[in-house]
XYZ file of N, CA and C in Angstrom:
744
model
N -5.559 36.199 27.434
C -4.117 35.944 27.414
C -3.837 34.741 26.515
N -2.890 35.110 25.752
C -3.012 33.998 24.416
C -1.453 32.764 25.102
N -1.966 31.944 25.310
C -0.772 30.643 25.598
C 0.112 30.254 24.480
N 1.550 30.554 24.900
C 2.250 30.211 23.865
C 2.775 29.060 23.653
N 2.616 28.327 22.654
C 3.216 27.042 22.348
C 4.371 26.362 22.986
N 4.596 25.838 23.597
C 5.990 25.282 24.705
C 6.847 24.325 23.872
N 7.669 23.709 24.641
C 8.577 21.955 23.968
C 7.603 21.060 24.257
N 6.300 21.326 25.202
C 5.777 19.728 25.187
C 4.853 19.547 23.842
N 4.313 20.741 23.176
C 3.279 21.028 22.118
C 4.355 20.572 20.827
N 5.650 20.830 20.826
C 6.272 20.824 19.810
C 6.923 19.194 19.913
N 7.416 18.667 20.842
C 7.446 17.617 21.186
C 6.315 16.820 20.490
N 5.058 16.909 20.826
C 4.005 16.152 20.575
C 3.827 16.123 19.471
N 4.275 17.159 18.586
C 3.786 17.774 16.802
C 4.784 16.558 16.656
N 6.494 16.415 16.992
C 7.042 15.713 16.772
C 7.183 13.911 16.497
N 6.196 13.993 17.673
C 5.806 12.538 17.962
C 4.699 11.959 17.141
N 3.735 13.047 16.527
C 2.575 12.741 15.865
C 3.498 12.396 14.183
N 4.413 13.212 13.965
C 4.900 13.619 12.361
C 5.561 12.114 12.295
N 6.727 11.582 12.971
C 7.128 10.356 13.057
C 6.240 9.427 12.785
N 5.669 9.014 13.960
C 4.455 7.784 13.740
C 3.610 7.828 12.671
N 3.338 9.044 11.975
C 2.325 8.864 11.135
C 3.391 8.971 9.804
N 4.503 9.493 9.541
C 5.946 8.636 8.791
C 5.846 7.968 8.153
N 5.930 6.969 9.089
C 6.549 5.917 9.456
C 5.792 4.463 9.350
N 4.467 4.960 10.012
C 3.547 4.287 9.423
C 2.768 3.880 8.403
N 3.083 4.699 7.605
C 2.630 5.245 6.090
C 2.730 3.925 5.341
N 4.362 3.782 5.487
C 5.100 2.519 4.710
C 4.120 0.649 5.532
N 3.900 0.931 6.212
C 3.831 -0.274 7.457
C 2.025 -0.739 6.429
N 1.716 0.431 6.432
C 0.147 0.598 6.015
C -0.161 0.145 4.138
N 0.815 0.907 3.503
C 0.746 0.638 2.281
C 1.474 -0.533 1.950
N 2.468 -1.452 2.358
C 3.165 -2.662 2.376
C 2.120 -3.696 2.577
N 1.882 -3.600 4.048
C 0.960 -4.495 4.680
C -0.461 -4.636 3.508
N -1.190 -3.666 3.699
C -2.388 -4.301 3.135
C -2.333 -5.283 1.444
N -1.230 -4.541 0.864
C -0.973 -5.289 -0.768
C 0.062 -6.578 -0.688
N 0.181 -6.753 0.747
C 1.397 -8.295 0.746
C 0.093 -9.154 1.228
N 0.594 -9.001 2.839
C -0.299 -9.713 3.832
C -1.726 -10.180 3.278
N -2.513 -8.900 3.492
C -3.705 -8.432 3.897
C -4.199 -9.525 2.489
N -3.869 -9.532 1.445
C -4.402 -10.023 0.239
C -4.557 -10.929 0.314
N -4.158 -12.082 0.845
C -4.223 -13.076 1.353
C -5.731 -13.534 2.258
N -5.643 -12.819 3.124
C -6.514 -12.621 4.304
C -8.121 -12.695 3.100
N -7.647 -12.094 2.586
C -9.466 -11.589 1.287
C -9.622 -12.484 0.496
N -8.681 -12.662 -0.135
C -9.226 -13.925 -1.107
C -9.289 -15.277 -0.547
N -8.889 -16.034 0.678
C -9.381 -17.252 1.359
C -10.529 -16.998 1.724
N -10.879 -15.904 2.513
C -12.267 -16.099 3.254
C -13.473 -16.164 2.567
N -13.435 -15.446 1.227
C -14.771 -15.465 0.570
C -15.227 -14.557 0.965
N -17.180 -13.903 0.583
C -17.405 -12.989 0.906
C -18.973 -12.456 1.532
N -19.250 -13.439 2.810
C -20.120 -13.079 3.661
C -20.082 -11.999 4.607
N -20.913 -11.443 5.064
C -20.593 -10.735 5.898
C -19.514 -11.072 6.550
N -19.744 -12.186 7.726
C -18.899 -12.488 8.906
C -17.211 -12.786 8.036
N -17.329 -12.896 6.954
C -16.007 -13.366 7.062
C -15.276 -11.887 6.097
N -16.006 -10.898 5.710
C -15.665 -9.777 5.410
C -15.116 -9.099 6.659
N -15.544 -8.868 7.899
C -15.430 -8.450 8.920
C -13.857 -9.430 9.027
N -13.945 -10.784 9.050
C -12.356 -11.189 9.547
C -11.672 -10.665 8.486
N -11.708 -10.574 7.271
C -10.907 -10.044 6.538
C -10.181 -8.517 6.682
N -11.495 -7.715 7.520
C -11.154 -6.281 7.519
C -10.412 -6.435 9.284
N -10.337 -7.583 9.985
C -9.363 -7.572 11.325
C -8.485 -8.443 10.671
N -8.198 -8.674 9.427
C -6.688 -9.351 8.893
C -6.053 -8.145 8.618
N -7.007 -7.481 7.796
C -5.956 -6.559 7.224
C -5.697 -5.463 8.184
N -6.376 -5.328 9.196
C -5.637 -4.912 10.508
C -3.830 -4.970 11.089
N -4.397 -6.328 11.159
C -3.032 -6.974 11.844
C -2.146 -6.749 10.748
N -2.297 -6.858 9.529
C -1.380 -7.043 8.560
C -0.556 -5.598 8.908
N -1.189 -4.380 9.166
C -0.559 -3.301 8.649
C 0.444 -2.937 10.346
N 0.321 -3.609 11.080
C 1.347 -4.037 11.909
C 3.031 -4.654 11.702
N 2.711 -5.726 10.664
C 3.616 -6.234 9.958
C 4.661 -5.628 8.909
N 3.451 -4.607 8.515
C 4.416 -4.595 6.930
C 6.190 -4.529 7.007
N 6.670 -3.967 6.038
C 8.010 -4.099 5.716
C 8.271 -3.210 4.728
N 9.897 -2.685 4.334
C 10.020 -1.518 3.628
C 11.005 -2.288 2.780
N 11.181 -3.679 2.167
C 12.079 -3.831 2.077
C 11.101 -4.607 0.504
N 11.500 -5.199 -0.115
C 11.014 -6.160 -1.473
C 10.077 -7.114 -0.774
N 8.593 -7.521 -0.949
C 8.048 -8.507 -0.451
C 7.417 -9.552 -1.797
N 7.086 -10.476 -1.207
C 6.259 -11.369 -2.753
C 5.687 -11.896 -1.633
N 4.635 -12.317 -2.033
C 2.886 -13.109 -1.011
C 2.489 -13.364 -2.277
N 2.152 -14.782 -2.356
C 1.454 -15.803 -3.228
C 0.123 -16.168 -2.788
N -0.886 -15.911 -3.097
C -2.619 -16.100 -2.676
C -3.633 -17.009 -3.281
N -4.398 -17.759 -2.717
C -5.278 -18.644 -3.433
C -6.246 -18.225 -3.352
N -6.952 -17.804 -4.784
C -8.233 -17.319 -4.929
C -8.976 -17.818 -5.057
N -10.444 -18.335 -4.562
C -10.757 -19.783 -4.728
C -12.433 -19.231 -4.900
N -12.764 -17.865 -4.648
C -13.944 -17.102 -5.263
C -14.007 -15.655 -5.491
N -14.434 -14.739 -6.511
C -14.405 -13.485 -6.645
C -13.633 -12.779 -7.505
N -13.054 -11.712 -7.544
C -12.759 -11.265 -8.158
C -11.662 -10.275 -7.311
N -10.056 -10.001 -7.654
C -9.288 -9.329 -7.436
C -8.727 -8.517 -8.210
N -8.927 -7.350 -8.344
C -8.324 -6.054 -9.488
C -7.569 -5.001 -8.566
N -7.195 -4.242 -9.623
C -6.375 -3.024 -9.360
C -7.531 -1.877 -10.028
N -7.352 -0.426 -9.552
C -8.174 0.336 -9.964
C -7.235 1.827 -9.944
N -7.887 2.404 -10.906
C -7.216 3.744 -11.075
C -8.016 4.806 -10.048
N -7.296 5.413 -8.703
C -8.045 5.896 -8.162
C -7.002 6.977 -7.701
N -7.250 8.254 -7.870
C -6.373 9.646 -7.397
C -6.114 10.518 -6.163
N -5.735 10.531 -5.879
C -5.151 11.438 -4.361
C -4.955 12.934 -4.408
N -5.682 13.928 -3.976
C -4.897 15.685 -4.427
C -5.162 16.140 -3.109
N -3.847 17.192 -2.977
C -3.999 18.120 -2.260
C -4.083 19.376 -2.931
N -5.022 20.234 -2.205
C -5.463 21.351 -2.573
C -5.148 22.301 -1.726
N -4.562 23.086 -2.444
C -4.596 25.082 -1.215
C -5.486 26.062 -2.005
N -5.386 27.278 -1.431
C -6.207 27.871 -1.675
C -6.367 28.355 -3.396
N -5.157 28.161 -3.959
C -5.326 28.352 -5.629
C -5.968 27.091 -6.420
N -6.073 25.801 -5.704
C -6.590 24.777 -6.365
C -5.749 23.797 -6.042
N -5.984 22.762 -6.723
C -5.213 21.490 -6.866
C -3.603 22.139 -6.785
N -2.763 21.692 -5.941
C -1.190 21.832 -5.999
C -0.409 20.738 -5.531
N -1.165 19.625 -5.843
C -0.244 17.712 -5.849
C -1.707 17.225 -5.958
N -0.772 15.869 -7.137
C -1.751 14.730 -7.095
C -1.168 13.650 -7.391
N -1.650 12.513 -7.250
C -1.068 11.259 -7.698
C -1.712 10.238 -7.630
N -1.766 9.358 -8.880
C -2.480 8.180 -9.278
C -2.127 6.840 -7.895
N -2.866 7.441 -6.922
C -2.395 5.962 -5.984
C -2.980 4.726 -6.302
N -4.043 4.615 -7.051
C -4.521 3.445 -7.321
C -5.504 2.483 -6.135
N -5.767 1.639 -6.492
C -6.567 0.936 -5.286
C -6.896 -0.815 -5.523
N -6.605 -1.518 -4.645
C -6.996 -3.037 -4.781
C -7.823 -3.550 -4.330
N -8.764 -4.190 -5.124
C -10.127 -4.366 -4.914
C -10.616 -5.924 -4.715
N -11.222 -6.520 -3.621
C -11.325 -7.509 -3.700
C -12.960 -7.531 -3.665
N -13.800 -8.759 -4.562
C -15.269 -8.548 -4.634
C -15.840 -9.954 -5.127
N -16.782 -10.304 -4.229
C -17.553 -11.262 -4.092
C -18.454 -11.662 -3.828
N -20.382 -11.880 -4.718
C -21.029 -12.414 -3.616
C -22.448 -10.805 -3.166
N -21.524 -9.840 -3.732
C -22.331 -8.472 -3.287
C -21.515 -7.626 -2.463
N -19.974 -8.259 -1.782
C -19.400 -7.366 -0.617
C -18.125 -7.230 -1.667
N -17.415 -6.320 -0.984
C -16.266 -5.735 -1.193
C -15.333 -4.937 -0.231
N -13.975 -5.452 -0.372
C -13.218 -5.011 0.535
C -11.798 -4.334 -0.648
N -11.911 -3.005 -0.211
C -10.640 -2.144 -1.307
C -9.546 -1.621 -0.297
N -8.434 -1.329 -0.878
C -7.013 -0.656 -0.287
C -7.008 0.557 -0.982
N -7.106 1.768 -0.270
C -6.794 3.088 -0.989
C -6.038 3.595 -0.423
N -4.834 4.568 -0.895
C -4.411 5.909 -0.057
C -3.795 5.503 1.434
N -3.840 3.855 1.244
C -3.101 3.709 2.808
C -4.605 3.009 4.044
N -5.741 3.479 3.875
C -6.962 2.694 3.969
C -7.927 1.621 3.540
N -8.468 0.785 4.485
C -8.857 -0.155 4.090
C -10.705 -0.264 4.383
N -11.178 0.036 3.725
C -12.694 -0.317 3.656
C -13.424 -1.690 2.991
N -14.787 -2.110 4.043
C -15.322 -3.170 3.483
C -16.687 -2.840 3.771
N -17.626 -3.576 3.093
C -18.791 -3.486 3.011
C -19.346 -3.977 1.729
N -20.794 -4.219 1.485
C -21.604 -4.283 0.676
C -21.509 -3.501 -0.652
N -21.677 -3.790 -2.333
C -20.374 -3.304 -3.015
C -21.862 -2.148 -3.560
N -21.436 -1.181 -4.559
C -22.038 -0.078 -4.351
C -21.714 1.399 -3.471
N -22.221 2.564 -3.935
C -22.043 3.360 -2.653
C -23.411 3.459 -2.165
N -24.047 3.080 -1.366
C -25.007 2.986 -0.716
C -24.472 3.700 0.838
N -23.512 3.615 1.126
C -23.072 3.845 2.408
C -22.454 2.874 3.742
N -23.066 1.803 3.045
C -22.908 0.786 3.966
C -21.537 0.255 4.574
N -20.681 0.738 4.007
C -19.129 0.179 4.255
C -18.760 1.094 5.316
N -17.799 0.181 5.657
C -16.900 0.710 7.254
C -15.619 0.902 7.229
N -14.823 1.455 7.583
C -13.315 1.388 7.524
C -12.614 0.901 8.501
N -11.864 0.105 8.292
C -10.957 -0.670 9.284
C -9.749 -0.743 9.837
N -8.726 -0.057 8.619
C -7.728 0.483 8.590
C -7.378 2.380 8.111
N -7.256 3.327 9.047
C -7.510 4.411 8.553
C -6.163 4.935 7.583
N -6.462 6.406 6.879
C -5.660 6.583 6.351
C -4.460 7.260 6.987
N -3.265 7.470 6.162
C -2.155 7.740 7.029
C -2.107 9.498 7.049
N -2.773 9.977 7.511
C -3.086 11.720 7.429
C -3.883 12.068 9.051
N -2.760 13.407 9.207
C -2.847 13.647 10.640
C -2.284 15.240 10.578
N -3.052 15.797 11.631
C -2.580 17.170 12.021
C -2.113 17.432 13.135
N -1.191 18.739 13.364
C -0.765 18.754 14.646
C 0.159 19.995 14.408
N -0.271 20.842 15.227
C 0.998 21.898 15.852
C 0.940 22.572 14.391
N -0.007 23.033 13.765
C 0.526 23.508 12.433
C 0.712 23.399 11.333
N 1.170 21.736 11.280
C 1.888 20.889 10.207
C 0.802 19.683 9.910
N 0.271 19.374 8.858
C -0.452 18.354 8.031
C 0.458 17.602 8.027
N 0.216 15.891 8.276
C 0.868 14.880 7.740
C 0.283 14.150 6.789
N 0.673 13.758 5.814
C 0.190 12.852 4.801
C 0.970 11.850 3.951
N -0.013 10.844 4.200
C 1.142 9.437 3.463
C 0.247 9.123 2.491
N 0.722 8.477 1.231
C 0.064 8.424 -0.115
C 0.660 7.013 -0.563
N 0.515 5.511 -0.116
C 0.485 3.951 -1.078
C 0.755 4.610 -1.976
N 1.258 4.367 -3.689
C 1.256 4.861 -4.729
C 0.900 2.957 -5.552
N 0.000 2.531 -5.948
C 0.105 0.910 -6.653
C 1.736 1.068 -7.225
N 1.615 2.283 -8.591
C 2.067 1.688 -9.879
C 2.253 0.210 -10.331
N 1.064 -0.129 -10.461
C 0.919 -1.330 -10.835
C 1.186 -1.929 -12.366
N 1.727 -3.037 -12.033
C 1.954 -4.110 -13.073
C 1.158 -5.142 -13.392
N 1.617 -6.224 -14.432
C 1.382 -7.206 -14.986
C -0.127 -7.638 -15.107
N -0.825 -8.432 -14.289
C -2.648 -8.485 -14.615
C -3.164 -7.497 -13.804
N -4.537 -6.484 -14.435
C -5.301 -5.914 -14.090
C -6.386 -6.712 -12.900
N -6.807 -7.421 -13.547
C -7.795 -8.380 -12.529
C -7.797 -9.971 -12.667
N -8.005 -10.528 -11.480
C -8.001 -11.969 -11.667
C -9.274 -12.589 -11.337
N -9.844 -13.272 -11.753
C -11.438 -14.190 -11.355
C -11.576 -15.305 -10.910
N -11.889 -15.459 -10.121
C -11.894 -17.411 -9.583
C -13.059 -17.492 -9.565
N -13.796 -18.653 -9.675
C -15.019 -19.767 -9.299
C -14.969 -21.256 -8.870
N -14.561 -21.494 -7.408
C -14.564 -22.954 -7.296
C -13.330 -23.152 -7.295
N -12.595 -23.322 -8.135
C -11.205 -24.053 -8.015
C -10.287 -22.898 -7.384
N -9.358 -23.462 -6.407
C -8.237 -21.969 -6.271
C -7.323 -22.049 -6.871
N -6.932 -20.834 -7.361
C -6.288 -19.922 -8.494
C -5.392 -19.359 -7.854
N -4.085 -19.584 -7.825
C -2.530 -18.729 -7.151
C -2.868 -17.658 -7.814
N -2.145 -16.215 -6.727
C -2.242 -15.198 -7.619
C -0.962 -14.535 -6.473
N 0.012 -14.361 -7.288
C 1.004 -13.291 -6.935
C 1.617 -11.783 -6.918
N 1.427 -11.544 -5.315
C 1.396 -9.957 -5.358
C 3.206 -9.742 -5.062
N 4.038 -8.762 -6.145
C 5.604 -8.619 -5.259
C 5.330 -6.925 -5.558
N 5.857 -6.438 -4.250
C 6.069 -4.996 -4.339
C 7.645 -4.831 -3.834
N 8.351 -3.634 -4.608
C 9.338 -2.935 -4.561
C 9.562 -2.126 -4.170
N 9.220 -1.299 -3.302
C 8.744 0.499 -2.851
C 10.101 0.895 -2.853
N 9.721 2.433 -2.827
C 10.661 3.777 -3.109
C 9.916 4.674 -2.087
N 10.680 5.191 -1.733
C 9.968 6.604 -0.808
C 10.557 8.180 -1.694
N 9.518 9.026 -1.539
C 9.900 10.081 -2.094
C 9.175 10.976 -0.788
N 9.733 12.409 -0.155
C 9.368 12.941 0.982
C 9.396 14.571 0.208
N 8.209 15.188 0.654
C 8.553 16.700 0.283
C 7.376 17.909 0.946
N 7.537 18.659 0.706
C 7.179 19.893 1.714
C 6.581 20.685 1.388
N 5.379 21.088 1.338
C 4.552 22.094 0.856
C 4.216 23.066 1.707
N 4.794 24.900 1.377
C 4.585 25.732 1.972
C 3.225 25.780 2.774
N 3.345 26.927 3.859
C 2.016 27.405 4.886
C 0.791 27.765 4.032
N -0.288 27.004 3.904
C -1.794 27.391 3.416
C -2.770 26.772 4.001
N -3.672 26.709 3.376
C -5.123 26.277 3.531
C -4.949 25.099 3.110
N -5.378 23.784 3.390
C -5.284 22.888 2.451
C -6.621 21.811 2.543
N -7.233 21.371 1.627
C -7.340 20.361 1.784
C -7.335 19.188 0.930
N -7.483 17.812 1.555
C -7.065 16.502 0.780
C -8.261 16.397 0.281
N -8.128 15.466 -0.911
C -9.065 14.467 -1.616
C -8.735 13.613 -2.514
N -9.482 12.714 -1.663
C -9.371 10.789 -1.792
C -10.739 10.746 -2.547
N -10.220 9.902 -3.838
C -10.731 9.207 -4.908
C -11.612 8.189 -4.743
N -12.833 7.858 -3.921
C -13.102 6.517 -3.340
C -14.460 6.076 -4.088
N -15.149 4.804 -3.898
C -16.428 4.013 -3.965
C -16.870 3.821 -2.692
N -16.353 4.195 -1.529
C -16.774 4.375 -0.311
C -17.030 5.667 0.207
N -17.440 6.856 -0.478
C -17.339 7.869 0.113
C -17.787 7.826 1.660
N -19.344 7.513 1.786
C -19.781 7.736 3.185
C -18.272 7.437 4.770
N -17.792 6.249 4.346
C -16.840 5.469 5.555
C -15.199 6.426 5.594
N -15.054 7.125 4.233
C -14.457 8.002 4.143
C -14.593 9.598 4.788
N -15.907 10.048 4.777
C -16.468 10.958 5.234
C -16.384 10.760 6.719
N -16.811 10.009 7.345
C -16.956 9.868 8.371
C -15.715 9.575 9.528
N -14.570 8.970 8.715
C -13.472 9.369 9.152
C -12.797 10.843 9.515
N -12.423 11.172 8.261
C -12.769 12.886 8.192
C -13.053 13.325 9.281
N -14.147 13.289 9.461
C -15.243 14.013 10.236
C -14.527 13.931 11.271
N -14.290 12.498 11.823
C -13.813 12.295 13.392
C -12.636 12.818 13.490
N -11.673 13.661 12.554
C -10.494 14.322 12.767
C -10.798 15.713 12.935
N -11.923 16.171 13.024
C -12.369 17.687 12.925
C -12.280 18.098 11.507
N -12.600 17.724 10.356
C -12.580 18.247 9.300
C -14.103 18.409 8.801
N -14.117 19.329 7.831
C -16.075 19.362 7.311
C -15.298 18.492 5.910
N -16.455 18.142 5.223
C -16.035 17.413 4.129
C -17.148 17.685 3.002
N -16.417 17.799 1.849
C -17.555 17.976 0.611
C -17.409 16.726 -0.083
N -18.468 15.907 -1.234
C -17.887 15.797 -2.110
C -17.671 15.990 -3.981
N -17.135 15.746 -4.533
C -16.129 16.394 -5.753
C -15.997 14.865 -6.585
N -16.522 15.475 -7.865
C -15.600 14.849 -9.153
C -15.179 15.582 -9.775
N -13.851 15.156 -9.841
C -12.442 16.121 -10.389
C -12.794 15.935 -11.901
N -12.654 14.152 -12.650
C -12.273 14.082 -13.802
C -13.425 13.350 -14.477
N -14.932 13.981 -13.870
C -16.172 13.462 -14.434
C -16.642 12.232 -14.882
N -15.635 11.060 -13.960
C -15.561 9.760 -14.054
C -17.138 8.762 -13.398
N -17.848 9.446 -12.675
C -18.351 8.796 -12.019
C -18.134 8.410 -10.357
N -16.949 8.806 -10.153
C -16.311 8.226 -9.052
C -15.976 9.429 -7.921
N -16.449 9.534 -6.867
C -16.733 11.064 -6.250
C -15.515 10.977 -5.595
N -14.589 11.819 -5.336
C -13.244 12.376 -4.278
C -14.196 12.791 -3.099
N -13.808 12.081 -2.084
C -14.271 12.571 -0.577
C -13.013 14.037 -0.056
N -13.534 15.121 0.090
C -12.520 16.090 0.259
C -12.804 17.124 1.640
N -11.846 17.021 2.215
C -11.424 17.242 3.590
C -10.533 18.530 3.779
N -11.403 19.619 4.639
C -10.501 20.680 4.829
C -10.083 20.804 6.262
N -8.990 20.809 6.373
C -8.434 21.156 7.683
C -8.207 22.801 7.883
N -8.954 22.642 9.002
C -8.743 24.513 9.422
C -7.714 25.134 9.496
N -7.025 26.655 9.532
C -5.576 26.866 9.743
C -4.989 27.395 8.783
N -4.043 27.685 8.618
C -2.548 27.324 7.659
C -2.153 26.471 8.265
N -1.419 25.518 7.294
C -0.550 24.594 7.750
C 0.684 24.220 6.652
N 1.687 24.052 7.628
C 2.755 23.082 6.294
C 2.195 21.711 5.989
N 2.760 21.362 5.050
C 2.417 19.755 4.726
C 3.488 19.010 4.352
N 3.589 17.752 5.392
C 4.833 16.703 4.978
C 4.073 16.083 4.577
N 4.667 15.445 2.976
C 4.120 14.286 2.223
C 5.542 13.338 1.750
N 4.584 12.253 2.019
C 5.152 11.140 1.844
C 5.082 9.968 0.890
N 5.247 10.017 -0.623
C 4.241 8.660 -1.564
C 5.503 7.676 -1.674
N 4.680 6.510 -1.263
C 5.807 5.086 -0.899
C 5.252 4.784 -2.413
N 6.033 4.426 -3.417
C 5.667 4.153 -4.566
C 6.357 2.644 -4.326
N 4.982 1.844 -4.517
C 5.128 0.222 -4.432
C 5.556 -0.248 -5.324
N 5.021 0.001 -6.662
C 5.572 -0.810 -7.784
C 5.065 -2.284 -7.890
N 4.132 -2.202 -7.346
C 3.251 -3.627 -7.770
C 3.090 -4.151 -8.595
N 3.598 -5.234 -8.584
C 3.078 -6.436 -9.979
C 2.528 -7.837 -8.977
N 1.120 -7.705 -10.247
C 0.341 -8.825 -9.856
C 0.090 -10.072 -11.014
N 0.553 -11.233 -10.916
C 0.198 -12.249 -11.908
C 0.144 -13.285 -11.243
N -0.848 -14.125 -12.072
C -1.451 -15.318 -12.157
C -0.496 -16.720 -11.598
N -0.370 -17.356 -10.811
C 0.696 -18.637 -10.968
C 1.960 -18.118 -10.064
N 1.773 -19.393 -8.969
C 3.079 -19.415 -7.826
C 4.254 -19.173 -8.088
């Protein structure tokens, strides 16, 4: 006897589609205001990689949808922006993508990056060793895929370097939301990462199998995630509009 879907199942689809919304913005704000901050004071030992990856925790609590500027003292390492891609796929292939980009903080041998709305740290390399701390904003339920997509479009300096002395470095983002709807299929995502393993393993814990894929023979493997089903897909890319330069 097959159970038919009720108001509390649809209710719940409801409650999952919101929060994960909604959060999208909270996630991609937070880690490129706050969180940046949090990385470039601590430096980059283990123990203080770990506080960095429970800053940028808290941060994505905080964020804001509104214009932010956070001014940071870099006082070791290295802070860049990186070209890193986002696609969803149905069953004909690739049918959305977008340059979300990624911010990279690195010091010392560790590294802590912002992708896609996630935050990973660990030992720099893919060796496996990295963990994720902040997950990404993608969720299923009742049918319907949710997915939220940071977008950088980044500005002004690519990367900044400190040694010893601290170095102001100013992050202001502008975001835009754009929302849209992709018919009932097969789908699955893939995230552009240097962390595949901590990526995978997320995945995993949502019920997804995961391959991975280089799309544009860069070197750089897409961790890619199929969710079982047909499903619709709400997408969401908060396009930040980041500009990063040198001086308070």
């Amino acid at each position: 006897m097959t159970r038919s879907r009720g108001n509390g199942d649809r209710a719940q689809s409801a409650v999952v589609g919101v929060a994960v919304l909604l959060g999208i913005t909270v996630v991609g704000i937070g880690v490129l205001t706050a969180a940046a901050g949090a990385v470039v004071e601590e430096g980059a030992t283990a123990a203080a990689t770990a506080r960095v990856a429970d800053g940028i925790d808290d941060a994505l609590d905080t964020g804001t949808v509104t214009e932010t500027e956070t001014t940071v003292r870099l006082a070791d390492g290295t802070l860049r922006t990186a070209d890193r891609t986002v696609r969803v796929l149905g069953d004909s292939g690739v049918v959305w993508s977008v340059n979300a980009g990624a911010v990279v903080y690195e010091s010392r041998g560790r590294r802590v990056s912002a992708v896609a709305g996630a935050v990973t740290s660990g030992p720099g390399g893919r060796s496996g060793g990295s963990s994720m701390s902040a997950p990404p904003s993608v969720a299923a339920a009742d049918g319907t895929l949710y997915v939220g997509v940071p977008a950088l479009n980044a500005s002004g300096t690519d990367a900044v370097s400190a040694r010893g002395a601290a170095l102001p470095v100013t992050l202001r983002t502008a975001p835009t939301h754009e929302r849209r709807i992709l018919p009932a299929d097969r789908y699955r995502v893939a995230v552009e990462t240097t962390a595949p393993a901590a990526w995978e393993r997320e995945f995993r814990r949502r019920g997804t199998t995961t391959v991975r894929r280089d799309f544009d023979g860069d070197g750089v493997p897409s961790v890619v995630a199929a969710f079982p089903g047909e499903r619709t897909v709400h997408l969401v890319v908060h396009d930040l509009r980041l500009e990063m330069e040198v001086g308070a």
